[in-house]
Tab-separated table of C-alpha atoms in Angstrom:
chain	number	residue	atom	x	y	z
A	15	MET	CA	-9.791	208.513	166.835
A	16	LYS	CA	-12.173	206.217	168.572
A	17	ALA	CA	-15.381	207.360	170.830
A	18	LYS	CA	-17.735	204.961	172.112
A	19	GLN	CA	-20.836	205.475	173.259
A	20	ASN	CA	-23.706	202.555	174.150
A	21	GLY	CA	-21.905	199.294	172.751
A	22	PHE	CA	-21.099	201.975	169.105
A	23	THR	CA	-17.329	202.869	168.624
A	24	PHE	CA	-17.244	205.021	165.363
A	25	ILE	CA	-13.836	205.735	163.763
A	26	THR	CA	-13.902	209.260	162.898
A	27	GLY	CA	-11.587	211.592	160.789
A	28	ILE	CA	-12.733	210.683	157.118
A	29	ILE	CA	-14.039	213.537	156.235
A	30	LEU	CA	-16.202	213.351	152.680
A	31	LEU	CA	-17.516	210.864	150.438
A	32	PRO	CA	-17.211	211.854	147.092
A	33	LEU	CA	-20.738	210.878	145.986
A	34	PHE	CA	-20.167	209.323	142.614
A	35	GLY	CA	-22.505	206.950	141.035
A	36	MET	CA	-25.890	207.558	143.110
A	37	ILE	CA	-28.986	206.027	143.288
A	38	ALA	CA	-32.143	207.335	143.130
A	39	SER	CA	-34.526	205.349	145.455
A	40	GLN	CA	-36.860	204.587	144.022
A	41	ALA	CA	-40.556	203.616	145.953
A	42	GLN	CA	-41.667	200.002	144.690
A	43	THR	CA	-44.486	200.477	141.533
A	44	PRO	CA	-47.905	198.872	142.384
A	45	GLY	CA	-47.832	194.792	142.171
A	46	THR	CA	-44.294	194.664	142.597
A	47	THR	CA	-41.560	193.907	145.424
A	48	ASN	CA	-39.116	192.696	144.370
A	49	HIS	CA	-37.008	193.430	146.889
A	50	TYR	CA	-38.257	192.888	150.634
A	51	ARG	CA	-37.087	195.725	152.621
A	52	GLY	CA	-38.871	197.687	149.886
A	53	THR	CA	-36.086	199.924	148.226
A	54	GLN	CA	-31.645	199.526	147.278
A	55	GLN	CA	-31.455	201.331	150.782
A	56	LEU	CA	-33.564	199.091	152.987
A	57	THR	CA	-36.077	201.273	153.891
A	58	GLY	CA	-38.603	198.545	154.492
A	59	PHE	CA	-41.201	201.388	153.227
A	60	PHE	CA	-44.041	199.806	151.282
A	61	ASP	CA	-46.657	202.456	149.863
A	62	VAL	CA	-49.475	200.647	150.208
A	63	GLU	CA	-52.432	199.690	152.005
A	64	ILE	CA	-52.761	197.609	155.173
A	65	PRO	CA	-56.231	195.095	154.926
A	66	ALA	CA	-58.245	196.529	158.085
A	67	ARG	CA	-59.055	192.928	158.554
A	68	VAL	CA	-58.127	189.766	156.832
A	69	SER	CA	-58.357	186.375	156.951
A	70	GLN	CA	-56.826	182.908	155.316
A	71	ALA	CA	-57.265	183.768	151.980
A	72	TRP	CA	-54.683	180.270	150.956
A	73	THR	CA	-51.407	178.474	151.934
A	74	PHE	CA	-49.301	176.456	150.063
A	75	LYS	CA	-46.761	173.829	151.282
A	76	THR	CA	-42.944	173.663	151.236
A	77	GLY	CA	-41.283	170.646	152.065
A	78	SER	CA	-39.137	171.999	155.875
A	79	GLU	CA	-39.350	175.203	157.626
A	80	ILE	CA	-39.094	178.464	156.069
A	81	LYS	CA	-36.658	181.333	157.352
A	82	SER	CA	-37.003	183.746	153.902
A	83	SER	CA	-39.081	185.885	152.735
A	84	PRO	CA	-41.509	186.178	149.828
A	85	VAL	CA	-40.772	189.163	146.587
A	86	ILE	CA	-43.101	189.605	144.293
A	87	GLN	CA	-43.391	190.911	140.747
A	88	GLY	CA	-46.742	190.667	139.148
A	89	ASN	CA	-48.500	188.270	139.348
A	90	ARG	CA	-45.162	185.811	139.933
A	91	LEU	CA	-44.370	185.539	144.049
A	92	VAL	CA	-40.507	183.473	144.987
A	93	ILE	CA	-39.921	181.915	148.326
A	94	GLY	CA	-36.769	179.904	148.887
A	95	SER	CA	-37.157	177.437	151.637
A	96	THR	CA	-35.080	175.662	154.303
A	97	ASP	CA	-35.895	172.132	151.994
A	98	GLY	CA	-33.148	172.959	149.346
A	99	TYR	CA	-35.657	174.093	146.499
A	100	VAL	CA	-37.261	177.859	145.139
A	101	TYR	CA	-40.741	178.204	144.507
A	102	CYS	CA	-42.900	180.399	142.418
A	103	LEU	CA	-46.552	180.913	142.644
A	104	ASP	CA	-48.940	182.849	141.274
A	105	LEU	CA	-51.040	184.788	143.655
A	106	ASN	CA	-53.698	182.392	144.192
A	107	GLY	CA	-51.168	180.145	145.542
A	108	LYS	CA	-51.254	177.827	142.812
A	109	GLN	CA	-47.393	176.687	141.937
A	110	LEU	CA	-46.103	177.605	138.420
A	111	TRP	CA	-42.334	176.166	138.759
A	112	LYS	CA	-40.084	175.216	141.092
A	113	PHE	CA	-36.435	175.336	141.233
A	114	LYS	CA	-33.858	172.702	143.214
A	115	ALA	CA	-30.597	174.231	145.030
A	116	SER	CA	-27.800	172.130	146.443
A	117	ASN	CA	-28.899	173.043	149.658
A	118	ALA	CA	-30.989	174.914	152.072
A	119	ILE	CA	-32.224	178.287	151.527
A	120	GLU	CA	-32.685	180.765	154.137
A	121	ALA	CA	-31.871	183.958	151.884
A	122	THR	CA	-35.025	186.003	150.490
A	123	ALA	CA	-34.539	186.088	146.395
A	124	LEU	CA	-34.679	189.512	144.330
A	125	ILE	CA	-36.197	190.143	141.269
A	126	LEU	CA	-34.516	192.009	139.060
A	127	ASN	CA	-35.256	192.608	135.308
A	128	ASN	CA	-37.097	189.016	135.018
A	129	ASN	CA	-34.419	186.903	136.541
A	130	VAL	CA	-34.521	185.550	140.490
A	131	TYR	CA	-31.512	185.941	142.471
A	132	VAL	CA	-31.175	183.907	145.384
A	133	GLY	CA	-28.570	182.006	147.496
A	134	ASP	CA	-28.171	178.843	149.291
A	135	LEU	CA	-26.556	177.382	151.851
A	136	SER	CA	-23.611	176.042	150.365
A	137	GLY	CA	-22.857	179.232	149.143
A	138	THR	CA	-24.023	179.700	145.615
A	139	LEU	CA	-26.234	182.265	144.273
A	140	TYR	CA	-28.751	181.674	141.162
A	141	SER	CA	-29.651	183.624	138.189
A	142	LEU	CA	-32.971	181.716	137.483
A	143	ARG	CA	-35.479	183.331	134.507
A	144	LEU	CA	-38.558	184.400	136.245
A	145	GLU	CA	-41.148	183.215	133.939
A	146	THR	CA	-39.589	179.646	133.428
A	147	GLY	CA	-37.214	178.789	136.988
A	148	SER	CA	-34.818	177.549	134.177
A	149	LEU	CA	-30.991	178.296	135.191
A	150	ASN	CA	-29.208	180.836	134.008
A	151	TRP	CA	-25.810	180.506	136.301
A	152	SER	CA	-24.457	179.731	139.228
A	153	TYR	CA	-21.391	181.343	141.504
A	154	LYS	CA	-19.945	180.096	143.713
A	155	THR	CA	-19.130	182.033	147.123
A	156	GLU	CA	-16.944	179.580	150.539
A	157	GLY	CA	-19.180	179.890	152.597
A	158	GLN	CA	-23.015	179.966	153.261
A	159	ILE	CA	-25.369	182.789	151.655
A	160	SER	CA	-28.359	184.426	154.286
A	161	GLY	CA	-28.444	187.124	153.535
A	162	ALA	CA	-30.493	188.727	150.319
A	163	PRO	CA	-28.462	190.824	146.785
A	164	ASN	CA	-29.195	193.884	146.354
A	165	TRP	CA	-27.921	195.244	142.992
A	166	TRP	CA	-25.798	198.308	141.797
A	167	ASN	CA	-26.554	200.183	138.142
A	168	GLY	CA	-23.777	202.390	136.646
A	169	GLU	CA	-22.524	203.386	133.415
A	170	GLY	CA	-25.016	200.763	131.753
A	171	ARG	CA	-23.837	197.630	134.117
A	172	THR	CA	-25.983	195.893	136.476
A	173	TRP	CA	-23.751	194.158	138.998
A	174	LEU	CA	-25.119	191.920	142.215
A	175	LEU	CA	-23.638	192.731	146.045
A	176	ILE	CA	-24.125	189.671	148.056
A	177	GLY	CA	-22.548	188.758	152.066
A	178	SER	CA	-21.308	185.175	152.534
A	179	TYR	CA	-19.639	183.676	155.776
A	180	ASP	CA	-16.575	183.035	154.269
A	181	TYR	CA	-15.773	186.366	155.426
A	182	TYR	CA	-16.656	188.282	151.815
A	183	LEU	CA	-18.835	190.238	150.064
A	184	HIS	CA	-18.321	189.628	146.568
A	185	CYS	CA	-19.517	191.920	143.650
A	186	VAL	CA	-20.901	189.953	140.608
A	187	ASP	CA	-21.924	190.503	137.079
A	188	ALA	CA	-26.198	190.543	137.349
A	189	GLY	CA	-25.566	189.033	133.195
A	190	THR	CA	-23.011	187.002	133.498
A	191	GLY	CA	-22.290	185.693	137.157
A	192	LYS	CA	-18.635	186.880	136.867
A	193	VAL	CA	-17.112	187.835	139.845
A	194	VAL	CA	-16.231	191.441	139.332
A	195	TRP	CA	-14.319	192.394	142.711
A	196	LYS	CA	-14.573	190.660	146.950
A	197	PHE	CA	-14.143	192.691	150.164
A	198	GLU	CA	-12.655	190.438	152.690
A	199	THR	CA	-13.174	191.704	156.097
A	200	ALA	CA	-12.794	189.869	159.260
A	201	ASN	CA	-15.974	187.216	160.317
A	202	TYR	CA	-19.239	186.315	158.290
A	203	ILE	CA	-20.868	188.651	157.050
A	204	ASN	CA	-25.367	187.117	157.619
A	205	GLY	CA	-27.067	190.628	156.972
A	206	THR	CA	-28.566	192.276	153.541
A	207	VAL	CA	-25.951	195.017	152.189
A	208	ALA	CA	-27.850	198.339	151.543
A	209	VAL	CA	-27.278	200.429	148.703
A	210	ASP	CA	-27.186	203.845	148.106
A	211	ASN	CA	-24.951	206.949	146.669
A	212	GLY	CA	-22.350	204.573	144.759
A	213	MET	CA	-21.822	202.646	148.613
A	214	ALA	CA	-22.604	199.636	149.982
A	215	VAL	CA	-23.270	198.729	153.352
A	216	PHE	CA	-22.808	196.624	155.527
A	217	GLY	CA	-22.099	195.278	159.192
A	218	GLY	CA	-20.967	191.575	159.702
A	219	CYS	CA	-19.779	189.657	163.218
A	220	ASP	CA	-16.648	191.127	162.638
A	221	GLY	CA	-18.120	193.961	164.561
A	222	LEU	CA	-17.948	196.941	161.791
A	223	LEU	CA	-19.985	198.542	159.716
A	224	HIS	CA	-18.414	198.769	156.521
A	225	VAL	CA	-18.994	201.428	153.542
A	226	VAL	CA	-17.062	200.513	151.039
A	227	ASP	CA	-16.706	202.153	146.671
A	228	ILE	CA	-19.359	199.983	144.518
A	229	ARG	CA	-16.729	200.936	141.357
A	230	THR	CA	-13.524	199.927	142.963
A	231	GLY	CA	-14.541	197.476	145.467
A	232	LYS	CA	-12.458	199.679	148.171
A	233	GLN	CA	-13.829	200.938	151.393
A	234	LYS	CA	-14.233	204.344	152.420
A	235	THR	CA	-14.620	204.328	155.930
A	236	GLU	CA	-15.841	201.600	158.957
A	237	VAL	CA	-17.456	202.280	161.949
A	238	GLU	CA	-16.853	199.825	165.153
A	239	ILE	CA	-19.775	199.045	166.555
A	240	ALA	CA	-18.199	196.821	169.319
A	241	SER	CA	-20.880	193.971	168.475
A	242	TYR	CA	-21.859	191.608	166.190
A	243	ILE	CA	-24.228	192.745	163.536
A	244	ALA	CA	-26.932	189.766	162.431
A	245	GLY	CA	-28.977	191.692	160.543
A	246	SER	CA	-28.694	195.329	157.670
A	247	ALA	CA	-28.676	198.935	157.912
A	248	SER	CA	-30.845	201.013	156.379
A	249	LEU	CA	-30.198	203.984	154.895
A	250	GLU	CA	-31.376	207.469	154.015
A	251	ASN	CA	-29.695	211.135	153.338
A	252	GLY	CA	-25.795	208.875	154.397
A	253	ARG	CA	-27.128	207.794	157.196
A	254	ALA	CA	-27.268	204.146	158.301
A	255	TYR	CA	-29.501	202.864	161.260
A	256	ILE	CA	-28.330	199.990	162.871
A	257	GLY	CA	-29.028	197.500	165.937
A	258	ASN	CA	-26.527	194.773	167.217
A	259	TYR	CA	-26.583	191.843	168.966
A	260	ASP	CA	-25.529	193.571	172.563
A	261	GLY	CA	-29.246	195.477	171.867
A	262	GLY	CA	-27.706	198.789	170.619
A	263	PHE	CA	-29.420	200.328	168.725
A	264	GLY	CA	-28.414	203.993	166.288
A	265	CYS	CA	-27.039	205.673	163.992
A	266	VAL	CA	-24.907	207.010	162.292
A	267	ASP	CA	-23.023	209.709	159.815
A	268	TYR	CA	-21.699	207.200	157.630
A	269	ILE	CA	-20.216	209.783	155.054
A	270	SER	CA	-18.196	210.712	157.506
A	271	GLY	CA	-18.176	207.934	160.313
A	272	ARG	CA	-19.705	209.623	163.001
A	273	ILE	CA	-22.417	208.857	165.989
A	274	LEU	CA	-25.441	210.946	165.216
A	275	TRP	CA	-26.794	209.230	168.451
A	276	SER	CA	-27.421	205.476	170.287
A	277	TRP	CA	-29.221	204.298	172.293
A	278	ILE	CA	-30.044	201.027	175.078
A	279	ASN	CA	-31.817	198.983	177.167
A	280	ASP	CA	-29.167	199.418	180.666
A	281	GLN	CA	-31.465	196.661	182.588
A	282	ALA	CA	-31.243	194.104	180.023
A	283	GLN	CA	-28.964	194.157	176.990
A	284	ILE	CA	-30.918	191.644	174.312
A	285	SER	CA	-30.260	191.454	170.490
A	286	PHE	CA	-31.629	193.022	167.984
A	287	VAL	CA	-31.565	190.661	165.265
A	288	ALA	CA	-34.106	192.132	162.923
A	289	SER	CA	-33.656	195.275	160.562
A	290	PRO	CA	-35.105	198.722	160.451
A	291	ALA	CA	-38.312	200.696	159.186
A	292	MET	CA	-38.303	204.145	158.302
A	293	TYR	CA	-40.991	206.425	157.468
A	294	GLN	CA	-40.654	210.203	157.483
A	295	ASN	CA	-39.499	211.133	161.723
A	296	ARG	CA	-39.605	207.710	162.363
A	297	VAL	CA	-37.431	204.323	162.527
A	298	VAL	CA	-38.829	200.980	164.246
A	299	ILE	CA	-37.453	197.805	165.480
A	300	GLY	CA	-37.957	194.511	166.711
A	301	ASN	CA	-35.857	192.715	169.051
A	302	GLN	CA	-35.649	189.463	170.920
A	303	ASP	CA	-36.828	190.983	174.162
A	304	ARG	CA	-40.181	190.772	172.894
A	305	TYR	CA	-40.576	194.576	172.361
A	306	LEU	CA	-40.799	196.360	168.751
A	307	TYR	CA	-39.719	199.972	169.442
A	308	CYS	CA	-40.066	203.239	167.676
A	309	PHE	CA	-37.440	206.215	167.721
A	310	ASP	CA	-37.082	209.908	166.346
A	311	LYS	CA	-34.606	208.906	163.704
A	312	ASN	CA	-33.422	212.711	163.618
A	313	THR	CA	-32.399	212.200	168.172
A	314	GLY	CA	-32.377	209.117	168.933
A	315	LYS	CA	-35.046	209.748	171.262
A	316	LEU	CA	-37.689	206.394	171.950
A	317	ILE	CA	-40.963	207.189	171.384
A	318	TRP	CA	-43.321	203.995	171.580
A	319	LYS	CA	-42.392	200.561	172.814
A	320	VAL	CA	-44.638	197.338	172.627
A	321	ASN	CA	-44.406	193.937	173.606
A	322	THR	CA	-45.624	191.694	170.828
A	323	GLY	CA	-45.434	188.433	173.128
A	324	ARG	CA	-42.477	186.413	172.292
A	325	GLN	CA	-39.094	187.064	170.357
A	326	VAL	CA	-38.939	189.698	167.138
A	327	GLU	CA	-36.231	188.365	165.218
A	328	ALA	CA	-38.261	189.328	161.098
A	329	SER	CA	-37.928	192.519	160.246
A	330	ALA	CA	-41.271	194.744	160.569
A	331	ILE	CA	-42.483	197.015	157.227
A	332	VAL	CA	-44.081	200.310	157.736
A	333	SER	CA	-46.641	201.302	155.043
A	334	ARG	CA	-48.511	204.542	155.424
A	335	THR	CA	-49.649	205.013	159.031
A	336	ARG	CA	-48.834	201.781	159.986
A	337	VAL	CA	-46.280	199.153	160.990
A	338	LEU	CA	-46.773	195.426	160.208
A	339	VAL	CA	-44.626	193.026	162.410
A	340	ALA	CA	-44.536	188.889	163.268
A	341	ASN	CA	-43.353	187.754	166.260
A	342	SER	CA	-41.412	184.450	167.342
A	343	GLY	CA	-44.616	183.096	168.065
A	344	GLY	CA	-47.060	183.198	165.092
A	345	VAL	CA	-48.604	186.329	165.645
A	346	LEU	CA	-49.080	188.985	163.565
A	347	SER	CA	-49.644	192.678	164.429
A	348	VAL	CA	-49.880	196.176	162.589
A	349	LEU	CA	-49.214	198.785	165.008
A	350	ASN	CA	-50.274	202.925	164.342
A	351	LEU	CA	-46.830	203.815	163.842
A	352	GLN	CA	-48.106	207.054	165.997
A	353	ASP	CA	-48.732	205.904	169.129
A	354	GLY	CA	-47.988	202.113	168.450
A	355	LYS	CA	-51.528	200.588	169.237
A	356	VAL	CA	-52.295	197.931	168.062
A	357	VAL	CA	-54.779	198.176	165.565
A	358	TRP	CA	-55.377	193.839	164.890
A	359	SER	CA	-52.974	190.840	165.429
A	360	TYR	CA	-53.456	187.342	163.746
A	361	GLU	CA	-51.969	183.722	165.006
A	362	ILE	CA	-51.295	180.672	162.978
A	363	GLY	CA	-49.137	179.152	165.664
A	364	SER	CA	-46.053	178.720	164.143
A	365	ALA	CA	-42.945	181.071	164.503
A	366	ILE	CA	-42.298	183.909	161.831
A	367	ILE	CA	-38.757	184.712	161.128
A	368	SER	CA	-38.515	186.490	158.355
A	369	ASN	CA	-40.425	189.526	157.609
A	370	PRO	CA	-44.073	189.893	155.733
A	371	LEU	CA	-44.993	191.086	152.227
A	372	ILE	CA	-48.131	193.779	151.440
A	373	SER	CA	-48.707	193.061	147.376
A	374	GLN	CA	-51.669	194.086	145.865
A	375	GLY	CA	-53.424	195.042	149.036
A	376	LYS	CA	-52.413	190.843	150.632
A	377	ILE	CA	-50.229	190.176	152.930
A	378	PHE	CA	-47.539	186.979	152.394
A	379	PHE	CA	-45.090	185.395	154.278
A	380	GLY	CA	-43.634	181.725	155.144
A	381	ALA	CA	-43.491	180.669	158.697
A	382	GLN	CA	-42.007	177.623	160.182
A	383	ASP	CA	-44.393	175.216	159.464
A	384	GLY	CA	-42.669	174.853	155.867
A	385	LEU	CA	-46.125	176.983	154.433
A	386	VAL	CA	-46.456	180.334	152.579
A	387	TYR	CA	-49.298	181.885	153.641
A	388	CYS	CA	-51.640	184.739	151.981
A	389	LEU	CA	-53.617	187.073	154.320
A	390	ALA	CA	-56.276	189.260	151.872
A	391	GLN	CA	-59.263	191.728	153.637
A	392	LYS	CA	-61.769	189.939	155.415
């Protein structure tokens, strides 16, 4: 049976998924932001303080525009550039190493167990040593990789989940680089896979939100969104929050496949390409219509919206009572989560299309001008 509301079509009939292989949602440890969305569930929440006022501490120049986000472990920042290099910097902006990939890098990296995992536009997934940048292994898909890897731990195994434009979700052994299984979809997979309860939850250009059992590689259910899904889902308590290319945003019970709520701007159905971020009872997401939206995550009620001035393609992050968001005009803004009031803004003059990261009291991000930026407390 199918039910459709505001551009979301939900295929129902599956009552319950087994909750084996459950993974606890873990906050980032101090000094570590190894996944750009904070957790395996891609909540976009970081339990850190956002500086009250900032100034530019340093920049680092790469050879071309940056479309990926930084990730950090300890004193090491890793970021890819469309010049085809993966860069590792210390937190003072000094280059420690760089690795040449076979093509441009738009995807964000993952740092896990002192290794760096990152894909490029030729469809190659690399495993590099965080300390030296040396290659552990590479794994080849048949289409470009645009999303960051995610991971799953179970029974002493660590597997990576990565989507590709070859229409497959790939499950790869993190230690050996060998394929464990592949799950075929009907079109490109652009975003990062969210992981929770032993399930991989992701959307793609086939207009479906897929739920795949990580242990077996078999699909448990799917939700027909009826539009491209460029971003990633955020997961919490069996719910997936997801936006689509036709301007719809909603909440799905991915265990049963039921619609819980959905929202769309009927006057201008403009794309959500960013991923949502959430904290307590609120979920925020940016849209290409220039607005940042905040909803009650339980009811779908629109609490506030703020015009950022330019398109928002970068995913926002939430840090306690504040939201940090960047737009394609090169403006970073910090807003109150409660009411959307702008606390401060900082303009660099170059488009920012990937989300910034906060670590050790500083803000790090890349931009279209090819620079990695660090903003520090003023």
